Amino acid sequence: MGETGDRWMATSQASAAAGARRAGAEAAGRALAGRAPALVVVQSAGHLDHVEVLAGVRSVTGEAPLLGGSATDAFGAEGPATDVVVTALGGSGLRAATAASSDPDVRARGVEVARALEHVAGRHRLLLLLPDGLDYSQDQLVRGVYDVAGPSVPVVGGGSSAVVGRERTALLHGGEVRRGGVVAAVLASDRPFGVGAHHGMRPVGDALVVTGSTGLEVQTLDGEPALDAYLARLSAPSAAHYDASAFAAFAQLHPLGLARRRREEARVVVGADLRNRTLQFVTPVPQGGLVRLMEGDTGSVLEAARTACDEAVGGLGDHAPAGLLVFSCVARRQLLGEEGVAAEVASVREVGGSATSVSHSFGEIARTSGYAGCHNQTLVALAV
Amino acid sequence: MPASATSQAQLVEFVAATSSSRSEAEVVGAAAELAATTIDAEVALLLDGEEVLSSTGWAPGADVGPLVRALGTCGSATVDLQDLGPVTALAMPVPSLGPGGQLVVARLDDGFEPAERALVMGMARLLGVSVDAARALEGERDARAEVEATAGERLRLLAALREREMLLTTLLEVQRAISHRRPLEEVLDLVARGTSASLGDVPVALVLQSGPAGDRLGVVASTHPALTATTGDDLVALAARAVTAPGTSSERVGGEVRLAAPVHLQGRALGALLARVAPADVEAAEGLLAAFAAHASIALGDADTAAITRQAFYDQLTRLPNRALLLDRLERALARRDATGRSTALLFVDLDRFKQVNDRYGHAVGDRVLAECAARVEGCLRADDTAARLGGDEFAVLLEDVTSEGHAVEVAERLVHAVSAPLRSLGIELGVGASVGVALAADGAGDAHALLGEADLAMYRAKAEGGGAVVVFHPSMHAERTDRLALEADLARAVDREELVLHYQPVVDLRDGRVLGAEALVRWQHPVRGLLGPDVFVPVAEATGDIAAVGRWVLREACRAAVRWRVTAPSATVAVNVSPRQVADPGFVALVRDALRDARLPPEALVLEITESMLLPGGAPVLQRLEELAHADVSVAVDDFGTGYSSLSSLRRLPVDELKVDRSFVRDMGDREGLAVVRAVLDLARALGLRCVAEGVEHAEEAALLARLGCERAQGYYFSRPLPEGALLEMLAERAAAPRPAPVPVPRQPRRRPARAERRDPAGAPRG
């Protein structure tokens, strides 16, 4: 647990070997340690009965504001990934309220949850967004939030994840398990929050012009069929040209970088239409844009993780961090491998201490300046 | 990436996004958000005076008055806003929205760089264009709802739509030119042409500072050079005036209006984009002109681009245009095609034997050969055609005006002929020859890179046919090529991944059915495609050079296998096929020795099968190798004997031990002539003291016939198909353990190894 002044944050984890409900109760019990939290965040492995997990957690936390979601992997204060991770924060000067929306219009969802800001005042406010990771319109969600929250409220979050094809994603809000939509929390504090986001990929080679794109599907790059241009420039192995799963594995290591003001933003290629030779994304790649191929290695990716955490802590100004809430893109696992993933978590723990939670997400959100806030292949850290 | 490079991209993205809007309301409604995304600013507003038409990052209902007043007429300000604190704001007018129309962007923490200011200006202008286009669309819809649209209105609508579409296309084109680092002059030329096209093909000129000290203004790009020549000074003067004016300026000359929009670099105006338009078009043209001028500004602003893009357009060695210039000309040619029934053709020319010449005579001669070939290629072409050197020994020829495919093929054949002629001037008797791929631009379609790719694929096929061929592209070649590339990539790793496997076809003694040994045949257990035979991948390996690794593996594995068999059958031999390329390698004999030694296989257990073509004069320098192999006690067999036209005298001279009668002769034994041929070969072998193995025996009759003719050894499906090692071992166990009675009585021949007795030590002394 981390404590600075009377601000506290604690993370605990539990295995569900003896039952989901028990795991929830155990993790919550240790995280709260008898205190009243301002906010509880729960990550629950995709294969669990989330209703049971939630019941276990709430048996300890009562009616305290709660939100969370499913995660392929979540790490608490120590050890490898576990089934249930509960993070609790509290202390005077910290207030929170949660909201949820399943409006079919994604932008309207953002507007709806951002209205929670009306209920919580404070000198520094932040919106924590946990959308359904399989909903590919996170950029619209962030815009909706921005419509209400404006530039002075930073937005942070990560999409709920699950093992695709075997598990369903889920979101948790209060005592409810929800499928689809978004859950959010407004955090208000008398101290600033710190946010950092980095991916660690580097652009290589010449830029390509996105000559044909509908946003989430890119048809042509430099006038050539996008898939072929992409594979040719990367000298991809033969299997990636015609086998969907080989392509997917390859593509996770080679996102595109969209030229933006400050840096290249990573855009993960999530799939390809092998017949029409197009590339598919979860965050838009606009027509007319300039993209470059990106590459990274364990070193650069781990360094980025560290930088993001340091940046987040730096944002706290003179205050020491009570803890770190970190979202790391599932796509990073492919590049890092098991050892790398463990190293990433260790690095985060070095910065955040024992009150750190790392969960793997589908898509990350971090908007602290400028207009855009959706990230791929990134590690986003929130320091409290 | 430099700010200006990103800004160019952003502007094009902005245009692309606004192009899809269908109504003025849609354009206006999305404008602020698009602007904020494009420039990455927290706040964006589209204003008409103090009315907020659309906004983002701005609290609804908040008062814009202080912001508007602070921006005033100069268009930029740092303002302390109530909820947000201090912001840096930038505003650019959007006249289409009225006199108070402006686009405002603001950042909380950062200012705006000069390239970004140009970007905002561009966005504002393009917004105006989009609004106009959208209005024209709506007007058309309304007009149609009421009355039949007149031709004039329709034209106006079409013009507006075409303008917008062309704008996007042109900007994408400029964008690509910039990102491909085309010379700056070319980029500016594109901007001028794009402006002209978007304004209805009016004369456009770009006047910039030039001269060593940048102290003069001069025309750097013009769409109508003749015009520029006569009015050049006037244009320069207009540009000079425009440079000091804040926005677009115009002056009336006779019945026309000359417009000038300043072009900036690092915030300083250093020239202008000029256009000559009819008075009625001035309003529409001003916006577009300013947008293109902004784009030109951004292009200029990338100092790195300017420096790096000073590339030569011509290949230094051959003085031919290089790839960049070829592609440029090809793109222009494709764009210029119209419905005259004439087409554009691209020939991809690859010299056939250049590498051999280069390796044999050295690079200095190689360079002169390239230059000579380049000159010969050019000599076959008309004045309007372009020959280019793409690199290495690859050339391309652009035929801008061909009447038919046959015409292009004819030119290609002429080229091949010219390049195949001996290079006597360089003292080389042979010509290098060429393979040519031909691709014609299909009607309507016209992508330079695609066409080049198609010609390349066709050339590839021409090469595969052995060189000297002309092949016309066919769409199926794409799939072939992809497949081939995939195979090549996989093959490169096949040895390391242990995907190669040997199967063995037994060689039997026709007299008693004993298995004497086996021929090793390589297969590739491809993880996806299954078991592939050598006919599929050996040609690929020869082309990529992987044959060396494959051949090495086969040789070593075969030796190891033979050692295993000889436990059961102590005198069994293994035969391995080797290619001319392998034999020609100076390290070949050492490789064979090492394989034998590492496997602990006695040399007489190994038979190397070479093709008959290697015995021909002008074939690989094989004599020395064969002698070295003979000296090492390794047997050599001539495979597919009878098909290669070797001379009898060479056969006598060369240290070979065995002839393998080609399967086609065995198959044809059914008729009298065929039988006579086989008998002749067998007699020849006997006369020269060589072993003889008949290949491809498939029926009992053939086996019986061969035995009667005195042939002692044979292999073929009749005895066994090629077997995995396990099955071969079983067969050896059976056949070695219990020698069977002879299937057919055969007159016994005295066995000797005369080749060995006649072998000479390479040093010259005969061996006993």
PDB file of N, CA, C and O in Angstrom, chain B residues 17 69 82 149 157 198 204 225 317 336 352 378 399 407 443 447 458 498 535 539 555 613 669 693 705 728 739 761:
ATOM      1  N   ALA B  17     -10.887  14.551 -45.500  1.00  0.00           N
ATOM      2  CA  ALA B  17     -12.033  14.466 -44.601  1.00  0.00           C
ATOM      3  C   ALA B  17     -13.151  15.406 -45.036  1.00  0.00           C
ATOM      4  O   ALA B  17     -14.325  15.039 -45.007  1.00  0.00           O
ATOM      5  N   ARG B  69     -11.893  39.671 -29.975  1.00  0.00           N
ATOM      6  CA  ARG B  69     -11.288  41.004 -29.900  1.00  0.00           C
ATOM      7  C   ARG B  69      -9.781  40.904 -29.783  1.00  0.00           C
ATOM      8  O   ARG B  69      -9.041  41.654 -30.396  1.00  0.00           O
ATOM      9  N   GLN B  82     -11.273  32.433 -19.376  1.00  0.00           N
ATOM     10  CA  GLN B  82     -11.785  32.186 -18.034  1.00  0.00           C
ATOM     11  C   GLN B  82     -11.521  30.775 -17.524  1.00  0.00           C
ATOM     12  O   GLN B  82     -10.876  30.575 -16.521  1.00  0.00           O
ATOM     13  N   ALA B 149     -32.851  21.653 -64.327  1.00  0.00           N
ATOM     14  CA  ALA B 149     -31.584  22.370 -64.185  1.00  0.00           C
ATOM     15  C   ALA B 149     -31.061  22.797 -65.546  1.00  0.00           C
ATOM     16  O   ALA B 149     -31.108  22.028 -66.500  1.00  0.00           O
ATOM     17  N   LEU B 157     -22.076  22.963 -61.003  1.00  0.00           N
ATOM     18  CA  LEU B 157     -22.032  21.894 -60.003  1.00  0.00           C
ATOM     19  C   LEU B 157     -20.883  20.931 -60.287  1.00  0.00           C
ATOM     20  O   LEU B 157     -20.097  20.594 -59.421  1.00  0.00           O
ATOM     21  N   SER B 198      -7.058  22.660 -61.167  1.00  0.00           N
ATOM     22  CA  SER B 198      -8.214  22.917 -60.298  1.00  0.00           C
ATOM     23  C   SER B 198      -8.951  24.188 -60.657  1.00  0.00           C
ATOM     24  O   SER B 198     -10.124  24.339 -60.355  1.00  0.00           O
ATOM     25  N   VAL B 204      -0.834  29.272 -64.831  1.00  0.00           N
ATOM     26  CA  VAL B 204      -0.385  29.455 -63.453  1.00  0.00           C
ATOM     27  C   VAL B 204       1.130  29.511 -63.458  1.00  0.00           C
ATOM     28  O   VAL B 204       1.785  28.778 -64.179  1.00  0.00           O
ATOM     29  N   PRO B 225       4.641  27.863 -70.492  1.00  0.00           N
ATOM     30  CA  PRO B 225       5.955  28.524 -70.621  1.00  0.00           C
ATOM     31  C   PRO B 225       5.986  29.636 -71.650  1.00  0.00           C
ATOM     32  O   PRO B 225       6.632  30.661 -71.430  1.00  0.00           O
ATOM     33  N   LEU B 317      26.371   6.295 -64.949  1.00  0.00           N
ATOM     34  CA  LEU B 317      27.155   5.423 -65.822  1.00  0.00           C
ATOM     35  C   LEU B 317      26.638   5.430 -67.254  1.00  0.00           C
ATOM     36  O   LEU B 317      27.411   5.546 -68.200  1.00  0.00           O
ATOM     37  N   ARG B 336      -1.717  11.282 -69.746  1.00  0.00           N
ATOM     38  CA  ARG B 336      -2.003  11.970 -71.002  1.00  0.00           C
ATOM     39  C   ARG B 336      -2.797  11.119 -71.975  1.00  0.00           C
ATOM     40  O   ARG B 336      -3.305  11.607 -72.953  1.00  0.00           O
ATOM     41  N   ASP B 352      20.881 -10.921 -69.690  1.00  0.00           N
ATOM     42  CA  ASP B 352      20.944 -12.335 -69.302  1.00  0.00           C
ATOM     43  C   ASP B 352      22.267 -12.755 -68.708  1.00  0.00           C
ATOM     44  O   ASP B 352      22.312 -13.378 -67.663  1.00  0.00           O
ATOM     45  N   GLU B 378      18.961   2.287 -76.591  1.00  0.00           N
ATOM     46  CA  GLU B 378      18.474   3.587 -77.053  1.00  0.00           C
ATOM     47  C   GLU B 378      18.386   3.641 -78.553  1.00  0.00           C
ATOM     48  O   GLU B 378      17.485   4.270 -79.134  1.00  0.00           O
ATOM     49  N   LEU B 399       7.385   3.115 -73.926  1.00  0.00           N
ATOM     50  CA  LEU B 399       6.920   3.409 -75.276  1.00  0.00           C
ATOM     51  C   LEU B 399       5.612   4.150 -75.131  1.00  0.00           C
ATOM     52  O   LEU B 399       4.593   3.570 -74.736  1.00  0.00           O
ATOM     53  N   HIS B 407       3.112  -4.373 -81.616  1.00  0.00           N
ATOM     54  CA  HIS B 407       4.086  -3.304 -81.832  1.00  0.00           C
ATOM     55  C   HIS B 407       5.102  -3.301 -80.696  1.00  0.00           C
ATOM     56  O   HIS B 407       6.321  -3.248 -80.930  1.00  0.00           O
ATOM     57  N   ASP B 443      -6.823   0.100 -70.728  1.00  0.00           N
ATOM     58  CA  ASP B 443      -7.657   1.296 -70.881  1.00  0.00           C
ATOM     59  C   ASP B 443      -8.224   1.706 -69.543  1.00  0.00           C
ATOM     60  O   ASP B 443      -8.737   0.888 -68.799  1.00  0.00           O
ATOM     61  N   ASP B 447      -1.607   3.097 -63.412  1.00  0.00           N
ATOM     62  CA  ASP B 447      -0.741   3.330 -62.263  1.00  0.00           C
ATOM     63  C   ASP B 447       0.673   2.937 -62.634  1.00  0.00           C
ATOM     64  O   ASP B 447       0.921   1.787 -62.999  1.00  0.00           O
ATOM     65  N   ALA B 458       6.523 -10.154 -65.916  1.00  0.00           N
ATOM     66  CA  ALA B 458       6.626 -10.775 -67.232  1.00  0.00           C
ATOM     67  C   ALA B 458       8.086 -11.059 -67.564  1.00  0.00           C
ATOM     68  O   ALA B 458       8.413 -12.098 -68.132  1.00  0.00           O
ATOM     69  N   GLU B 498      15.499 -28.184 -41.138  1.00  0.00           N
ATOM     70  CA  GLU B 498      15.506 -29.647 -41.336  1.00  0.00           C
ATOM     71  C   GLU B 498      14.233 -30.120 -42.030  1.00  0.00           C
ATOM     72  O   GLU B 498      13.657 -31.142 -41.659  1.00  0.00           O
ATOM     73  N   ASP B 535      11.574 -31.117 -58.732  1.00  0.00           N
ATOM     74  CA  ASP B 535      11.190 -30.329 -59.902  1.00  0.00           C
ATOM     75  C   ASP B 535      10.533 -29.025 -59.494  1.00  0.00           C
ATOM     76  O   ASP B 535      10.561 -28.042 -60.225  1.00  0.00           O
ATOM     77  N   PRO B 539      14.784 -25.719 -59.285  1.00  0.00           N
ATOM     78  CA  PRO B 539      14.999 -24.532 -60.128  1.00  0.00           C
ATOM     79  C   PRO B 539      14.978 -23.241 -59.310  1.00  0.00           C
ATOM     80  O   PRO B 539      15.751 -22.317 -59.565  1.00  0.00           O
ATOM     81  N   LEU B 555      24.470 -33.936 -50.020  1.00  0.00           N
ATOM     82  CA  LEU B 555      25.693 -34.731 -50.101  1.00  0.00           C
ATOM     83  C   LEU B 555      26.060 -35.307 -48.737  1.00  0.00           C
ATOM     84  O   LEU B 555      26.323 -36.507 -48.596  1.00  0.00           O
ATOM     85  N   SER B 613      25.451 -32.430 -70.069  1.00  0.00           N
ATOM     86  CA  SER B 613      25.823 -31.116 -70.597  1.00  0.00           C
ATOM     87  C   SER B 613      27.146 -30.627 -70.038  1.00  0.00           C
ATOM     88  O   SER B 613      27.824 -29.813 -70.659  1.00  0.00           O
ATOM     89  N   MET B 669      12.392 -48.702 -76.070  1.00  0.00           N
ATOM     90  CA  MET B 669      12.946 -49.987 -76.532  1.00  0.00           C
ATOM     91  C   MET B 669      11.919 -50.828 -77.257  1.00  0.00           C
ATOM     92  O   MET B 669      12.264 -51.823 -77.894  1.00  0.00           O
ATOM     93  N   VAL B 693      23.942 -48.093 -66.090  1.00  0.00           N
ATOM     94  CA  VAL B 693      22.712 -48.281 -65.309  1.00  0.00           C
ATOM     95  C   VAL B 693      21.567 -47.762 -66.150  1.00  0.00           C
ATOM     96  O   VAL B 693      21.603 -46.632 -66.638  1.00  0.00           O
ATOM     97  N   LEU B 705      14.374 -57.401 -71.169  1.00  0.00           N
ATOM     98  CA  LEU B 705      15.058 -56.994 -72.389  1.00  0.00           C
ATOM     99  C   LEU B 705      16.452 -56.456 -72.082  1.00  0.00           C
ATOM    100  O   LEU B 705      17.446 -56.807 -72.744  1.00  0.00           O
ATOM    101  N   LEU B 728      14.040 -48.398 -47.261  1.00  0.00           N
ATOM    102  CA  LEU B 728      15.210 -48.881 -47.998  1.00  0.00           C
ATOM    103  C   LEU B 728      16.001 -49.873 -47.152  1.00  0.00           C
ATOM    104  O   LEU B 728      16.456 -50.911 -47.652  1.00  0.00           O
ATOM    105  N   PRO B 739      20.216 -63.761 -50.999  1.00  0.00           N
ATOM    106  CA  PRO B 739      20.378 -63.486 -52.431  1.00  0.00           C
ATOM    107  C   PRO B 739      19.434 -64.365 -53.225  1.00  0.00           C
ATOM    108  O   PRO B 739      19.370 -65.566 -52.996  1.00  0.00           O
ATOM    109  N   ASP B 761      47.158 -39.514 -61.907  1.00  0.00           N
ATOM    110  CA  ASP B 761      47.377 -38.551 -60.846  1.00  0.00           C
ATOM    111  C   ASP B 761      47.444 -37.185 -61.509  1.00  0.00           C
ATOM    112  O   ASP B 761      48.139 -37.036 -62.512  1.00  0.00           O
TER     113      ASP B 761
END
